[in-house]
Amino acid sequence: RRLAGMKPVRLSSGLVRAVAEELKGLRRRPWKVEGKPKRAAVFVPLCRVRTPESQEAGLEDGEAAILLTVRSHNVSTHKGQVSFPGGHIDAGETPEAAAVRELLEEMWEPSNADCDQQAVEVRRATDPELVAGAPSVFDGPWRGDPASEYPLEFVAALGRLCTLPAATGTMVEPVVGVLAKPMEANVSAQFQVSPREVDEAFALTIRQLLDPELAFKEVLEYDTRRVRGIPASDDEAPAVMSKMAVPVFLGGPARVWGVTAMIIDQVLDKVIVPALAADGQPRTRHELKVRHDDS
């Protein structure tokens, strides 16, 4: 639906620079865990998607959005749920490198990708010099990146958000980055997503994510052991349950909830909204209302 009174957000060089600065200044408080839980990284991709509203506003390369995926039913956990590209961090790998690697694997079928070239792309996307120069890529219309052999073309990892626990007890490191290549509304058709991991890819615009009619909170019951980083086991004692209000986002092919919604909530509050103000594109984020089962 059209969002009355909400202008498309331009993913400008100034906004990318402001996002990087907000991430750099973010106080990343360590999450208290017990034992040695598994660690994973996800890539939170700021991108541009062409919509009727962005074209009306004269944004040739589209408006600012966040790329998401719907997980396939072939994966071991979170089947059919909306997520960010991501996976477990390999030994000796940084969260940034793991997040970019997973992005490339999920958006471009690994069997068709050269492993050496993938390693080159990961190094490029996490190289401090390339990351520092990322804002300049958004100065003018996108003309492609001849240095990249991947369909995603220019990718840069800008910085990390605060660690969050998944329902499985895995500690998730969200890495915010940018994709410079503009996308059409049918995101999946532009990439050869890995069917082993992804059913489809889609984007939610910043306008949608800030629309109070498309977001709310619901009360979720959870096992407190998982948030302490204790993985599930077959012989564990009965669960120790608690409740909390967590965000939910609508507007895509499936609702966004769980740790993915919590990451979006964090990136909006701590990074995107203050960065928009710094870039001269101020937006208001309304407090999310709690919906109950009988509402």
Short mmCIF file of C-alpha atoms in Angstrom, two decimals:
data_model
loop_
_atom_site.label_atom_id
_atom_site.label_comp_id
_atom_site.label_asym_id
_atom_site.label_seq_id
_atom_site.Cartn_x
_atom_site.Cartn_y
_atom_site.Cartn_z
CA ARG A 1 0.00 0.00 0.00
CA ARG A 2 1.02 3.63 -0.42
CA LEU A 3 2.26 5.29 2.74
CA ALA A 4 0.54 8.66 2.86
CA GLY A 5 2.80 11.56 3.75
CA MET A 6 5.94 9.46 3.99
CA LYS A 7 8.62 10.42 1.51
CA PRO A 8 11.06 7.85 0.14
CA VAL A 9 14.45 7.88 1.85
CA ARG A 10 17.48 8.51 -0.37
CA LEU A 11 20.42 6.20 0.35
CA SER A 12 22.86 9.05 -0.18
CA SER A 13 26.58 9.27 0.46
CA GLY A 14 25.76 11.44 3.46
CA LEU A 15 23.40 8.84 4.90
CA VAL A 16 25.91 6.00 4.41
CA ARG A 17 28.59 8.11 6.08
CA ALA A 18 26.25 8.92 8.98
CA VAL A 19 25.33 5.23 9.38
CA ALA A 20 29.03 4.33 9.57
CA GLU A 21 29.58 7.04 12.20
CA GLU A 22 26.64 5.86 14.32
CA LEU A 23 27.96 2.29 14.21
CA LYS A 24 31.43 3.47 15.14
CA GLY A 25 30.09 5.30 18.20
CA LEU A 26 27.69 2.57 19.29
CA ARG A 27 28.23 1.23 22.80
CA ARG A 28 28.26 -2.52 22.27
CA ARG A 29 27.61 -3.95 25.70
CA PRO A 30 28.69 -7.61 25.99
CA TRP A 31 25.90 -10.13 26.43
CA LYS A 32 26.30 -12.22 29.58
CA VAL A 33 26.49 -15.88 28.60
CA GLU A 34 27.16 -19.16 30.34
CA GLY A 35 29.59 -21.66 28.86
CA LYS A 36 30.73 -21.37 25.25
CA PRO A 37 27.67 -20.93 23.02
CA LYS A 38 27.87 -21.12 19.25
CA ARG A 39 28.46 -17.82 17.47
CA ALA A 40 26.84 -16.67 14.24
CA ALA A 41 26.92 -13.52 12.13
CA VAL A 42 24.22 -12.01 9.93
CA PHE A 43 24.55 -9.33 7.28
CA VAL A 44 22.01 -6.49 7.62
CA PRO A 45 22.03 -5.09 4.07
CA LEU A 46 21.04 -1.48 3.43
CA CYS A 47 20.14 -1.33 -0.22
CA ARG A 48 18.11 0.56 -2.82
CA VAL A 49 14.91 -0.74 -4.35
CA ARG A 50 12.96 0.87 -7.17
CA THR A 51 9.34 1.54 -6.25
CA PRO A 52 6.63 3.70 -7.86
CA GLU A 53 7.12 6.23 -5.06
CA SER A 54 10.88 6.41 -5.55
CA GLN A 55 10.44 6.97 -9.28
CA GLU A 56 7.88 9.73 -8.63
CA ALA A 57 10.38 11.34 -6.24
CA GLY A 58 13.08 11.29 -8.92
CA LEU A 59 15.25 8.71 -7.18
CA GLU A 60 16.68 6.97 -10.24
CA ASP A 61 18.35 4.21 -8.23
CA GLY A 62 15.41 3.66 -5.88
CA GLU A 63 14.79 4.30 -2.20
CA ALA A 64 16.57 3.05 0.91
CA ALA A 65 15.51 -0.39 2.09
CA ILE A 66 16.72 -3.43 4.01
CA LEU A 67 17.18 -6.76 2.23
CA LEU A 68 15.72 -9.89 3.86
CA THR A 69 15.28 -13.54 2.98
CA VAL A 70 12.73 -16.26 3.66
CA ARG A 71 14.59 -19.36 4.82
CA SER A 72 13.93 -22.61 2.99
CA HIS A 73 12.52 -25.72 4.65
CA ASN A 74 15.77 -27.55 3.92
CA VAL A 75 17.71 -25.80 6.71
CA SER A 76 18.00 -27.28 10.19
CA THR A 77 16.54 -24.37 12.16
CA HIS A 78 14.08 -21.46 11.67
CA LYS A 79 12.48 -23.13 8.63
CA GLY A 80 10.33 -20.78 6.54
CA GLN A 81 11.10 -17.78 8.73
CA VAL A 82 12.27 -14.35 7.61
CA SER A 83 15.92 -13.74 8.34
CA PHE A 84 19.04 -11.91 7.28
CA PRO A 85 21.71 -13.72 5.28
CA GLY A 86 23.95 -15.34 7.86
CA GLY A 87 25.35 -18.42 9.53
CA HIS A 88 27.88 -19.72 12.00
CA ILE A 89 31.28 -18.05 12.28
CA ASP A 90 34.11 -20.37 11.20
CA ALA A 91 37.29 -20.76 13.24
CA GLY A 92 39.61 -17.81 12.67
CA GLU A 93 36.89 -15.80 10.92
CA THR A 94 35.72 -12.34 11.95
CA PRO A 95 31.96 -11.65 12.25
CA GLU A 96 32.27 -9.20 9.33
CA ALA A 97 33.92 -11.80 7.07
CA ALA A 98 31.41 -14.48 8.09
CA ALA A 99 28.44 -12.18 7.40
CA VAL A 100 29.72 -11.23 3.93
CA ARG A 101 30.57 -14.85 3.08
CA GLU A 102 27.07 -15.96 4.03
CA LEU A 103 25.54 -13.12 2.03
CA LEU A 104 27.41 -14.23 -1.08
CA GLU A 105 26.58 -17.90 -0.53
CA GLU A 106 22.86 -17.30 -0.04
CA MET A 107 22.37 -14.75 -2.82
CA TRP A 108 24.51 -16.59 -5.38
CA GLU A 109 24.30 -20.41 -5.48
CA PRO A 110 27.65 -21.71 -4.16
CA SER A 111 27.93 -24.41 -6.82
CA ASN A 112 28.12 -21.67 -9.44
CA ALA A 113 30.60 -19.54 -7.51
CA ASP A 114 34.36 -19.83 -7.62
CA CYS A 115 35.68 -20.24 -4.06
CA ASP A 116 38.79 -18.16 -4.77
CA GLN A 117 36.68 -15.33 -6.16
CA GLN A 118 34.37 -15.52 -3.17
CA ALA A 119 37.35 -15.09 -0.86
CA VAL A 120 38.41 -12.04 -2.89
CA GLU A 121 34.95 -10.52 -2.53
CA VAL A 122 34.93 -11.12 1.23
CA ARG A 123 38.31 -9.40 1.59
CA ARG A 124 37.15 -6.46 -0.54
CA ALA A 125 33.92 -5.97 1.42
CA THR A 126 35.73 -5.95 4.77
CA ASP A 127 38.83 -4.01 3.70
CA PRO A 128 39.11 -0.84 5.86
CA GLU A 129 40.08 1.31 2.88
CA LEU A 130 37.12 0.16 0.80
CA VAL A 131 34.75 0.56 3.76
CA ALA A 132 36.02 4.09 4.41
CA GLY A 133 35.36 5.01 0.78
CA ALA A 134 31.94 3.33 0.60
CA PRO A 135 29.91 6.57 1.00
CA SER A 136 31.43 8.05 -2.19
CA VAL A 137 29.94 5.16 -4.19
CA PHE A 138 26.51 6.69 -3.52
CA ASP A 139 27.39 10.18 -4.78
CA GLY A 140 25.86 9.71 -8.24
CA PRO A 141 23.85 7.21 -10.32
CA TRP A 142 25.09 3.62 -10.10
CA ARG A 143 27.06 2.53 -13.16
CA GLY A 144 28.22 -0.87 -11.94
CA ASP A 145 31.38 -2.20 -10.34
CA PRO A 146 33.72 -3.77 -12.92
CA ALA A 147 36.03 -5.00 -10.14
CA SER A 148 33.43 -7.50 -8.91
CA GLU A 149 32.38 -10.73 -10.62
CA TYR A 150 29.38 -11.23 -8.36
CA PRO A 151 25.83 -10.08 -9.22
CA LEU A 152 25.68 -8.21 -5.91
CA GLU A 153 28.63 -6.12 -7.18
CA PHE A 154 29.68 -3.54 -4.55
CA VAL A 155 29.31 -4.76 -0.95
CA ALA A 156 30.78 -3.08 2.14
CA ALA A 157 30.53 -4.10 5.80
CA LEU A 158 30.19 -0.85 7.80
CA GLY A 159 30.08 -2.04 11.40
CA ARG A 160 28.41 -4.18 14.05
CA LEU A 161 25.33 -3.81 16.21
CA CYS A 162 24.95 -5.26 19.71
CA THR A 163 25.04 -9.05 20.09
CA LEU A 164 21.66 -10.78 20.47
CA PRO A 165 20.74 -14.37 21.41
CA ALA A 166 18.76 -16.55 19.03
CA ALA A 167 16.07 -18.91 20.32
CA THR A 168 18.53 -21.80 19.91
CA GLY A 169 21.04 -20.23 22.31
CA THR A 170 23.40 -19.13 19.53
CA MET A 171 24.88 -15.65 20.00
CA VAL A 172 24.25 -13.55 16.86
CA GLU A 173 26.55 -10.74 15.71
CA PRO A 174 24.61 -8.39 13.36
CA VAL A 175 26.87 -6.69 10.78
CA VAL A 176 25.36 -3.66 9.02
CA GLY A 177 26.52 -3.08 5.46
CA VAL A 178 25.54 -1.60 2.12
CA LEU A 179 24.77 -3.01 -1.30
CA ALA A 180 25.23 -0.39 -4.00
CA LYS A 181 23.51 -2.18 -6.87
CA PRO A 182 19.90 -0.90 -7.22
CA MET A 183 17.21 -3.57 -7.14
CA GLU A 184 13.84 -3.92 -8.81
CA ALA A 185 10.82 -4.81 -6.68
CA ASN A 186 11.17 -8.52 -7.54
CA VAL A 187 14.45 -9.00 -5.68
CA SER A 188 14.72 -12.78 -6.02
CA ALA A 189 14.56 -12.63 -9.82
CA GLN A 190 17.78 -10.58 -9.92
CA PHE A 191 19.90 -13.14 -8.10
CA GLN A 192 20.43 -16.88 -8.15
CA VAL A 193 19.56 -17.51 -4.54
CA SER A 194 20.67 -20.80 -3.02
CA PRO A 195 17.57 -23.05 -2.90
CA ARG A 196 19.20 -25.08 -0.12
CA GLU A 197 18.99 -22.06 2.18
CA VAL A 198 16.62 -19.47 0.72
CA ASP A 199 13.07 -19.66 -0.65
CA GLU A 200 13.01 -16.01 -1.72
CA ALA A 201 14.57 -12.62 -1.11
CA PHE A 202 12.69 -9.35 -0.67
CA ALA A 203 13.21 -5.81 0.57
CA LEU A 204 11.30 -3.65 3.04
CA THR A 205 11.77 0.07 2.51
CA ILE A 206 12.72 2.34 5.37
CA ARG A 207 9.31 3.97 4.87
CA GLN A 208 7.60 0.64 5.54
CA LEU A 209 9.76 -0.12 8.56
CA LEU A 210 8.93 3.27 10.11
CA ASP A 211 5.20 3.02 9.37
CA PRO A 212 3.35 2.51 12.70
CA GLU A 213 0.59 0.66 10.84
CA LEU A 214 3.07 -2.00 9.71
CA ALA A 215 4.81 -2.63 13.03
CA PHE A 216 3.76 -3.56 16.54
CA LYS A 217 4.92 -5.56 19.54
CA GLU A 218 3.62 -8.90 20.74
CA VAL A 219 4.26 -10.77 23.96
CA LEU A 220 6.59 -13.71 23.38
CA GLU A 221 7.26 -16.54 25.81
CA TYR A 222 10.85 -17.76 25.82
CA ASP A 223 13.22 -20.11 27.60
CA THR A 224 15.57 -18.02 29.74
CA ARG A 225 18.37 -20.58 29.27
CA ARG A 226 18.58 -19.78 25.57
CA VAL A 227 19.19 -16.06 26.16
CA ARG A 228 22.00 -17.01 28.52
CA GLY A 229 23.66 -18.87 25.66
CA ILE A 230 22.86 -22.37 26.90
CA PRO A 231 22.13 -24.56 23.85
CA ALA A 232 19.28 -27.06 23.90
CA SER A 233 20.05 -30.68 24.80
CA ASP A 234 18.01 -33.87 24.85
CA ASP A 235 18.44 -34.48 28.58
CA GLU A 236 18.04 -30.98 29.98
CA ALA A 237 15.71 -30.08 32.83
CA PRO A 238 12.28 -28.48 32.19
CA ALA A 239 12.38 -25.03 30.63
CA VAL A 240 12.52 -21.88 32.72
CA MET A 241 10.08 -19.64 30.89
CA SER A 242 9.57 -15.88 30.90
CA LYS A 243 7.82 -13.30 28.73
CA MET A 244 8.82 -10.13 26.90
CA ALA A 245 7.32 -7.78 24.30
CA VAL A 246 9.15 -8.09 20.97
CA PRO A 247 8.67 -6.21 17.68
CA VAL A 248 6.91 -7.56 14.59
CA PHE A 249 7.15 -5.99 11.11
CA LEU A 250 4.68 -6.48 8.27
CA GLY A 251 4.69 -5.45 4.60
CA GLY A 252 6.56 -8.37 3.05
CA PRO A 253 5.61 -11.91 1.95
CA ALA A 254 5.85 -13.08 5.58
CA ARG A 255 5.85 -11.36 8.94
CA VAL A 256 9.21 -10.48 10.45
CA TRP A 257 9.57 -11.50 14.09
CA GLY A 258 12.03 -13.03 16.56
CA VAL A 259 15.69 -12.11 16.56
CA THR A 260 15.45 -10.70 13.00
CA ALA A 261 12.81 -8.19 14.11
CA MET A 262 14.87 -7.37 17.20
CA ILE A 263 17.85 -6.59 14.96
CA ILE A 264 15.71 -4.34 12.75
CA ASP A 265 14.37 -2.60 15.85
CA GLN A 266 17.93 -2.00 17.04
CA VAL A 267 19.25 -0.73 13.70
CA LEU A 268 16.31 1.65 13.31
CA ASP A 269 16.59 3.15 16.79
CA LYS A 270 20.34 3.25 17.24
CA VAL A 271 21.57 3.81 13.69
CA ILE A 272 19.14 4.69 10.92
CA VAL A 273 16.89 7.27 12.61
CA PRO A 274 19.81 9.31 14.06
CA ALA A 275 21.71 8.95 10.76
CA LEU A 276 18.71 10.27 8.83
CA ALA A 277 18.60 13.32 11.08
CA ALA A 278 22.33 13.91 10.51
CA ASP A 279 21.80 13.64 6.75
CA GLY A 280 18.96 16.17 6.68
CA GLN A 281 16.26 13.54 6.09
CA PRO A 282 14.65 13.44 9.56
CA ARG A 283 12.04 10.77 10.22
CA THR A 284 9.98 10.04 13.31
CA ARG A 285 9.78 6.58 14.77
CA HIS A 286 6.59 6.03 16.77
CA GLU A 287 6.50 3.83 19.85
CA LEU A 288 5.22 0.40 18.91
CA LYS A 289 1.92 -0.67 20.47
CA VAL A 290 1.62 -4.07 22.11
CA ARG A 291 -0.93 -6.38 20.50
CA HIS A 292 -2.38 -9.28 22.43
CA ASP A 293 -3.84 -12.49 21.04
CA ASP A 294 -7.39 -11.24 21.49
CA SER A 295 -6.77 -7.85 19.78
#
